Tab-separated table of C-alpha atoms in Angstrom:
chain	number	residue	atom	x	y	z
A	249	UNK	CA	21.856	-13.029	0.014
A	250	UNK	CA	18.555	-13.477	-0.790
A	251	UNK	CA	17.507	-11.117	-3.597
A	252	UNK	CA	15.870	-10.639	-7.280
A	253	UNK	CA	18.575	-9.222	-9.773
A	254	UNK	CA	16.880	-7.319	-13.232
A	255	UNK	CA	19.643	-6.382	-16.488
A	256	UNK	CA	19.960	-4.477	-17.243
A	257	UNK	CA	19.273	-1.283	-15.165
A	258	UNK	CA	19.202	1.219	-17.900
A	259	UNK	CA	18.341	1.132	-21.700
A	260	UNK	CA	18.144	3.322	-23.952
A	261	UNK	CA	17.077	1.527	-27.218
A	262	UNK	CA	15.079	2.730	-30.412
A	263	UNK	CA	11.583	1.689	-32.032
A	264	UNK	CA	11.641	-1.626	-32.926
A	265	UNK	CA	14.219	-3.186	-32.157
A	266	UNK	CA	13.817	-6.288	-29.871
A	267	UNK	CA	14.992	-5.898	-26.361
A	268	UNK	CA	14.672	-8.826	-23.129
A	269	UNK	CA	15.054	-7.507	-19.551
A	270	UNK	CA	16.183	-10.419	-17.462
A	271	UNK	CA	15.002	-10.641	-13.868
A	272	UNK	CA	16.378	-13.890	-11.539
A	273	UNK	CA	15.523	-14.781	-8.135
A	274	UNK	CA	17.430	-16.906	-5.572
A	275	UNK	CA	14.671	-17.930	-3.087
A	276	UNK	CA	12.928	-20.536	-4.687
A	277	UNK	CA	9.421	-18.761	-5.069
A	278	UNK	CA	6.859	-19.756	-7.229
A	279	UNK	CA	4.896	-16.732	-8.029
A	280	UNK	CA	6.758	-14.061	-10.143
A	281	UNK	CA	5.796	-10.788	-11.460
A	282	UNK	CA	6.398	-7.491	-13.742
A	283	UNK	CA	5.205	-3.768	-13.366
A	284	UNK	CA	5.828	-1.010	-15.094
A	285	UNK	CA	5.734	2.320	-12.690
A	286	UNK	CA	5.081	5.668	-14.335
A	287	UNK	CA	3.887	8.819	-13.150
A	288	UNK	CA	0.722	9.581	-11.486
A	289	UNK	CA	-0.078	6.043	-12.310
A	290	UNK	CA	1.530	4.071	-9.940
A	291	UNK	CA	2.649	0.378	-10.917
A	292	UNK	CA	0.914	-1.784	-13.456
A	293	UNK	CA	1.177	-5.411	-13.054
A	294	UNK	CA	2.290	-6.530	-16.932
A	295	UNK	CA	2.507	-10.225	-16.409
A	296	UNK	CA	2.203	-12.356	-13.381
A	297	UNK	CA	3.576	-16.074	-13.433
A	298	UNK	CA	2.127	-18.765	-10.775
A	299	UNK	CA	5.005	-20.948	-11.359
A	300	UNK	CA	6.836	-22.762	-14.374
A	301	UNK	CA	5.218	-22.785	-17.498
A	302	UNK	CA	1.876	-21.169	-16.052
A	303	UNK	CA	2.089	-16.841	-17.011
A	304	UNK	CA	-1.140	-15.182	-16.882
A	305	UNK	CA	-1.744	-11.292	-18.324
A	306	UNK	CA	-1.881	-8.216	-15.847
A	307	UNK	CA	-4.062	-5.293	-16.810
A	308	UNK	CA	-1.625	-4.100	-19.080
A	309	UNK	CA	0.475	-6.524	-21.112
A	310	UNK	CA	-0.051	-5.191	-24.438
A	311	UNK	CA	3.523	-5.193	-26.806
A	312	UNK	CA	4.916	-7.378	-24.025
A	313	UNK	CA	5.739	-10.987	-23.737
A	314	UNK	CA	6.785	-13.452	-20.932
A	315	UNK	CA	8.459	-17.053	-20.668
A	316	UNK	CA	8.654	-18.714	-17.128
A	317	UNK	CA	10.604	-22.235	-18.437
A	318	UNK	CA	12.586	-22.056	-15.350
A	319	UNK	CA	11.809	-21.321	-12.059
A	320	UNK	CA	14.148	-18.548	-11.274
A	321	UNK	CA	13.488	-16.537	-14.267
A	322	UNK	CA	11.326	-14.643	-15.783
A	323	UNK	CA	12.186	-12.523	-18.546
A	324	UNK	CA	10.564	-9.716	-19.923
A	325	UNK	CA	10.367	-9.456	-23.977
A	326	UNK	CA	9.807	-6.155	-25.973
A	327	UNK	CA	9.390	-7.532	-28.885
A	328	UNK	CA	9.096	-4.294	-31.148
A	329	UNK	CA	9.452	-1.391	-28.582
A	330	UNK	CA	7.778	2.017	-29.087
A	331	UNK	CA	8.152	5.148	-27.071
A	332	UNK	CA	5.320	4.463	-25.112
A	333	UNK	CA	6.856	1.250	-23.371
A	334	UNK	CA	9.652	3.829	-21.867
A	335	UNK	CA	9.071	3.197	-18.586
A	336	UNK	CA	10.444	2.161	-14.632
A	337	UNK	CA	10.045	-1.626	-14.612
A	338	UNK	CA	10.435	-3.786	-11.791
A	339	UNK	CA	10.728	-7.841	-11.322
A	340	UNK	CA	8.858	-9.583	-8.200
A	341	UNK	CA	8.818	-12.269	-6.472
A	342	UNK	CA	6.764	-13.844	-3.696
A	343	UNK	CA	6.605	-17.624	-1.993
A	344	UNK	CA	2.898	-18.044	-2.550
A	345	UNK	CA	0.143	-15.866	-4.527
A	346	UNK	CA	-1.020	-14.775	-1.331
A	347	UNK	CA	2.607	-13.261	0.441
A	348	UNK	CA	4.980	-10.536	0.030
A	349	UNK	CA	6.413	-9.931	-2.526
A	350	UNK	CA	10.371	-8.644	-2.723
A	351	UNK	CA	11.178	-6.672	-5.665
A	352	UNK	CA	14.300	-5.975	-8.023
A	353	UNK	CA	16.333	-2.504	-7.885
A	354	UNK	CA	13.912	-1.657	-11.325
A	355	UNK	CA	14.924	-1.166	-14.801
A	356	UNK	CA	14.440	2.282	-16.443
A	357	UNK	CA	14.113	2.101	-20.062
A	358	UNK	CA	13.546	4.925	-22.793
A	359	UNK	CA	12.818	3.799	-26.490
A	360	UNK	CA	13.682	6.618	-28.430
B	177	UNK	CA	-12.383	-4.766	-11.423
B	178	UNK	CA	-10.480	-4.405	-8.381
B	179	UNK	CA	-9.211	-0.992	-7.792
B	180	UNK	CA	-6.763	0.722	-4.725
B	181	UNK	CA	-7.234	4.660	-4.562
B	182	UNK	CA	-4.641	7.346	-2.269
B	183	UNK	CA	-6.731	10.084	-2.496
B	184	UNK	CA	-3.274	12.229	-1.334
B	185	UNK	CA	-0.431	12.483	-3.897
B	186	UNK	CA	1.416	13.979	-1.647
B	187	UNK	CA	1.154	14.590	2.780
B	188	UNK	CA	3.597	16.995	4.285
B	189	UNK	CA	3.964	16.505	8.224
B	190	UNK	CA	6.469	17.855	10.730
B	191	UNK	CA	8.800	15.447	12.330
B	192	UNK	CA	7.616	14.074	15.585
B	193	UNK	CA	3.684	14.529	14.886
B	194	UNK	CA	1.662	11.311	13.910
B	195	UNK	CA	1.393	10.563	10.166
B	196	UNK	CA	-1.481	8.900	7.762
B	197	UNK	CA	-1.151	7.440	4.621
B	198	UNK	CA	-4.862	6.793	3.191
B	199	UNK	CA	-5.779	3.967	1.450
B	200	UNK	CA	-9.048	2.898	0.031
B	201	UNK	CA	-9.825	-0.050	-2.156
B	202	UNK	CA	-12.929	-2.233	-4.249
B	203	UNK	CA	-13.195	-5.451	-4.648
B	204	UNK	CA	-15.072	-8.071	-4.699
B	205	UNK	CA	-14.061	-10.998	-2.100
B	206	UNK	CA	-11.744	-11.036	0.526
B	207	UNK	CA	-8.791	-8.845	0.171
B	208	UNK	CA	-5.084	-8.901	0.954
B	209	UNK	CA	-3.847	-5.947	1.084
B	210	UNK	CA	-0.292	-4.344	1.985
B	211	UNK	CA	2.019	-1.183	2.365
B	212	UNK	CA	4.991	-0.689	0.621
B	213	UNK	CA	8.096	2.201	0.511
B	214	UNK	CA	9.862	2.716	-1.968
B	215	UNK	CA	13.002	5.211	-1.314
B	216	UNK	CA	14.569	7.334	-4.191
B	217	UNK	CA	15.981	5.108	-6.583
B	218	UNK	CA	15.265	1.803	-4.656
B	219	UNK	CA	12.678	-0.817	-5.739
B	220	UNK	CA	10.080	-1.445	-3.296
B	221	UNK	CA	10.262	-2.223	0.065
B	222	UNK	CA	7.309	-4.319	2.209
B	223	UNK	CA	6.548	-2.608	5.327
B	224	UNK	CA	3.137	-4.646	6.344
B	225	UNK	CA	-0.168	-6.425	5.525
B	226	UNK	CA	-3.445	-8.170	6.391
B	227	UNK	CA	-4.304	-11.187	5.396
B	228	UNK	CA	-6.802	-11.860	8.219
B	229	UNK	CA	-7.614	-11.541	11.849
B	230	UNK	CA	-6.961	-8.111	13.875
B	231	UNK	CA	-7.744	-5.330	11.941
B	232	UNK	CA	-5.146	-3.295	13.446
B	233	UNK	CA	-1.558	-4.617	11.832
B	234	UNK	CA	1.956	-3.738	12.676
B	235	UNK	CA	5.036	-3.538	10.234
B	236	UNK	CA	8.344	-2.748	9.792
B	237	UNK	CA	9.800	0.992	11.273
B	238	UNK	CA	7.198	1.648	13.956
B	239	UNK	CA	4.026	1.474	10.998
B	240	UNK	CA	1.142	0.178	11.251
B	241	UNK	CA	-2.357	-0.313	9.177
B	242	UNK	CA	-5.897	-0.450	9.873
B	243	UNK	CA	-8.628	-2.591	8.470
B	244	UNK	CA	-11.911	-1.502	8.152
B	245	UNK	CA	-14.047	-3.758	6.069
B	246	UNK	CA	-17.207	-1.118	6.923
B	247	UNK	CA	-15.384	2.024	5.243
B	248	UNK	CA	-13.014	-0.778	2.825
B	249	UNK	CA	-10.284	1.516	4.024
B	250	UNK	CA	-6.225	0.359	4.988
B	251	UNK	CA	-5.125	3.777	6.210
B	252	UNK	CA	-1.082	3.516	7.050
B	253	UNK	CA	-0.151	5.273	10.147
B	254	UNK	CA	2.935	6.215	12.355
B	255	UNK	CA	2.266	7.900	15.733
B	256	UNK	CA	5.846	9.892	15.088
B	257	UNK	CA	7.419	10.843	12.028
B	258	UNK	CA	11.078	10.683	11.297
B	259	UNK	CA	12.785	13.054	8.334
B	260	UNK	CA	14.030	9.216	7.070
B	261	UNK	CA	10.284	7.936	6.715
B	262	UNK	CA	10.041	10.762	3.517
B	263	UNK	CA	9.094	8.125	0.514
B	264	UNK	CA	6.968	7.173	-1.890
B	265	UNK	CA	4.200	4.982	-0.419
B	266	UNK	CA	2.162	2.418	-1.994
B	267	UNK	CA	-0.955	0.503	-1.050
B	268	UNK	CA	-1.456	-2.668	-2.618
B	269	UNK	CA	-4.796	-5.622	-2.825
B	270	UNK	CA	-4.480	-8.953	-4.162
B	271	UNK	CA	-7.765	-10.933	-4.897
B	272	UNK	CA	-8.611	-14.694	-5.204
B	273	UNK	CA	-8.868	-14.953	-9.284
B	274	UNK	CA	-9.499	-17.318	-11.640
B	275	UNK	CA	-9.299	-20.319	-8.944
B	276	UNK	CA	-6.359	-19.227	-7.438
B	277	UNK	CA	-4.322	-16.791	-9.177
B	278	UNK	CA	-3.715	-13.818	-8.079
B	279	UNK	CA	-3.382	-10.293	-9.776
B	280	UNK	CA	-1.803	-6.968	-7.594
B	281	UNK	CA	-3.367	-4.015	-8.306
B	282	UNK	CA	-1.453	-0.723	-6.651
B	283	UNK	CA	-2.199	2.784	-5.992
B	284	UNK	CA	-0.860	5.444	-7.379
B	285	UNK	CA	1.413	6.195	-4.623
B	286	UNK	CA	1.645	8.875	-1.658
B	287	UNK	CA	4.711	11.250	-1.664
B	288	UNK	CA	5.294	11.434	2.384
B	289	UNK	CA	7.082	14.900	2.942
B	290	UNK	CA	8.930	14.622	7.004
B	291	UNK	CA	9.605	18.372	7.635
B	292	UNK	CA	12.362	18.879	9.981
C-alpha cells in the first residue's frame, strides 16, 4: 500500500532533551515535506526537501533540523525542544514540486 | 510573500443545500493551488487542484473549485452537502521559487458544519 508512515504518533517529552520524528515513504517521490498544524494557524511548512541531499527552510524552521540522505526518509530533529515546538506535525510527500502531495497520519507532540 | 486567506473559520449548512468553502490567495507568478480535508484525527486528504487550463476543476466526492485569476479567488464548492463532508478544509498555493523549488503555504483552515 502506498503510504507515508511518521513515529512516533505521540510524544510527550521535556525541554531539552533531543527528540527525531521519523517519517518514510514507499512511492518513490522526490519532493518531501514537514508542517506543523496548530490552532487558528493552519499548517506551517518547517522544511521542504527537493530530493536527496537538497532540504531547503519553510517559513518556520527555527529549533528544527532536517537530513534527506536517503530518498525515503526524512526525519525531523528537535534538537533541544521547548514548549513552544508542542505541536500536530505531519510528513509529506509528492512526485514532483508541482503535484499532490499525500500526507502521514501526523505526530502530536507536547514538550513539557 | 505568498499568502492563502479563508476568511470563514467555520460555515454551517444544512444537508442537501449547496456548500462554499472560500479561498483567496497573493502571489506573485503563476499559482498552483489545491483543496484538502482533513477528517478528525486523520492527516490530510487531497480532494482537487489547478495547475492550468479550465478554471472550473473537479475533485474527489462530488467537489469542485473555481479559478478566478481577476478576483485571485479558488472558492471550493459542492452543489449538495452530505453530514460526512463535515471537516476541516484547507486551501493550499505553491509558487515557482528559487528556480524551481517550491514552498506550500496553507490557510488556516475552514471548519465545514453538515447539519442534518
Amino acid at each position: 500500500e502506498a503510504q507515508v508512515t511518521q513515529n512516533p504518533r505521540y510524544l510527550i517529552t521535556v525541554t531539552g532533551k533531543k527528540l527525531t520524528v521519523t517519517c518514510s515513504q514507499n512511492m518513490n517521490h522526490e519532493y518531501m515535506s514537514w508542517y506543523r498544524q496548530d490552532p487558528g494557524l493552519g499548517l506551517r511548512q518547517i522544511y521542504y526537501s527537493m530530493n536527496v541531499e537538497v532540504t531547503d527552510k519553510g517559513d518556520v524552521p527555527e529549533g528544527y533540523k532536517v537530513s534527506r540522505k536517503e530518498k525515503r526518509n526524512f526525519p525531523l530533529i528537535l534538537e533541544s525542544p521547548s514548549p513552544n515546538q508542542t505541536s500536530l506535525y505531519f510528513c509529506a510527500s509528492s512526485p514532483q514540486y508541482t503535484d499532490t502531495q499525500y500526507f502521514g497520519p501526523g505526530t502530536r507532540l507536547t514538550v513539557l | 510573500a505568498q499568502s492563502v486567506a479563508q476568511p470563514e473559520d467555520q460555515v454551517n449548512v444544512a444537508e442537501g443545500n449547496p456548500l462554499t468553502v472560500k479561498c483567496t490567495y497573493s502571489v506573485s507568478g503563476n499559482p498552483y493551488l489545491f483543496w484538502y480535508v482533513q477528517y478528525p484525527n486523520r492527516g490530510l486528504q487531497f480532494l482537487l487542484k489547478y495547475i492550468t487550463g479550465d478554471n472550473l476543476v473537479k475533485g474527489s466526492y462530488g467537489f469542485e473549485a473555481e479559478f478566478n485569476k481577476s478576483q485571485t479567488s479558488f472558492h471550493l464548492k459542492k452543489p449538495s452537502a452530505l453530514v460526512s463532508d463535515s471537516a476541516l478544509y484547507f486551501c493550499a498555493v505553491r509558487v515557482p521559487f528559487r528556480g524551481g523549488y517550491q514552498k506550500v503555504t496553507f490557510g488556516t483552515g475552514t471548519k465545514l458544519q453538515v447539519i442534518p
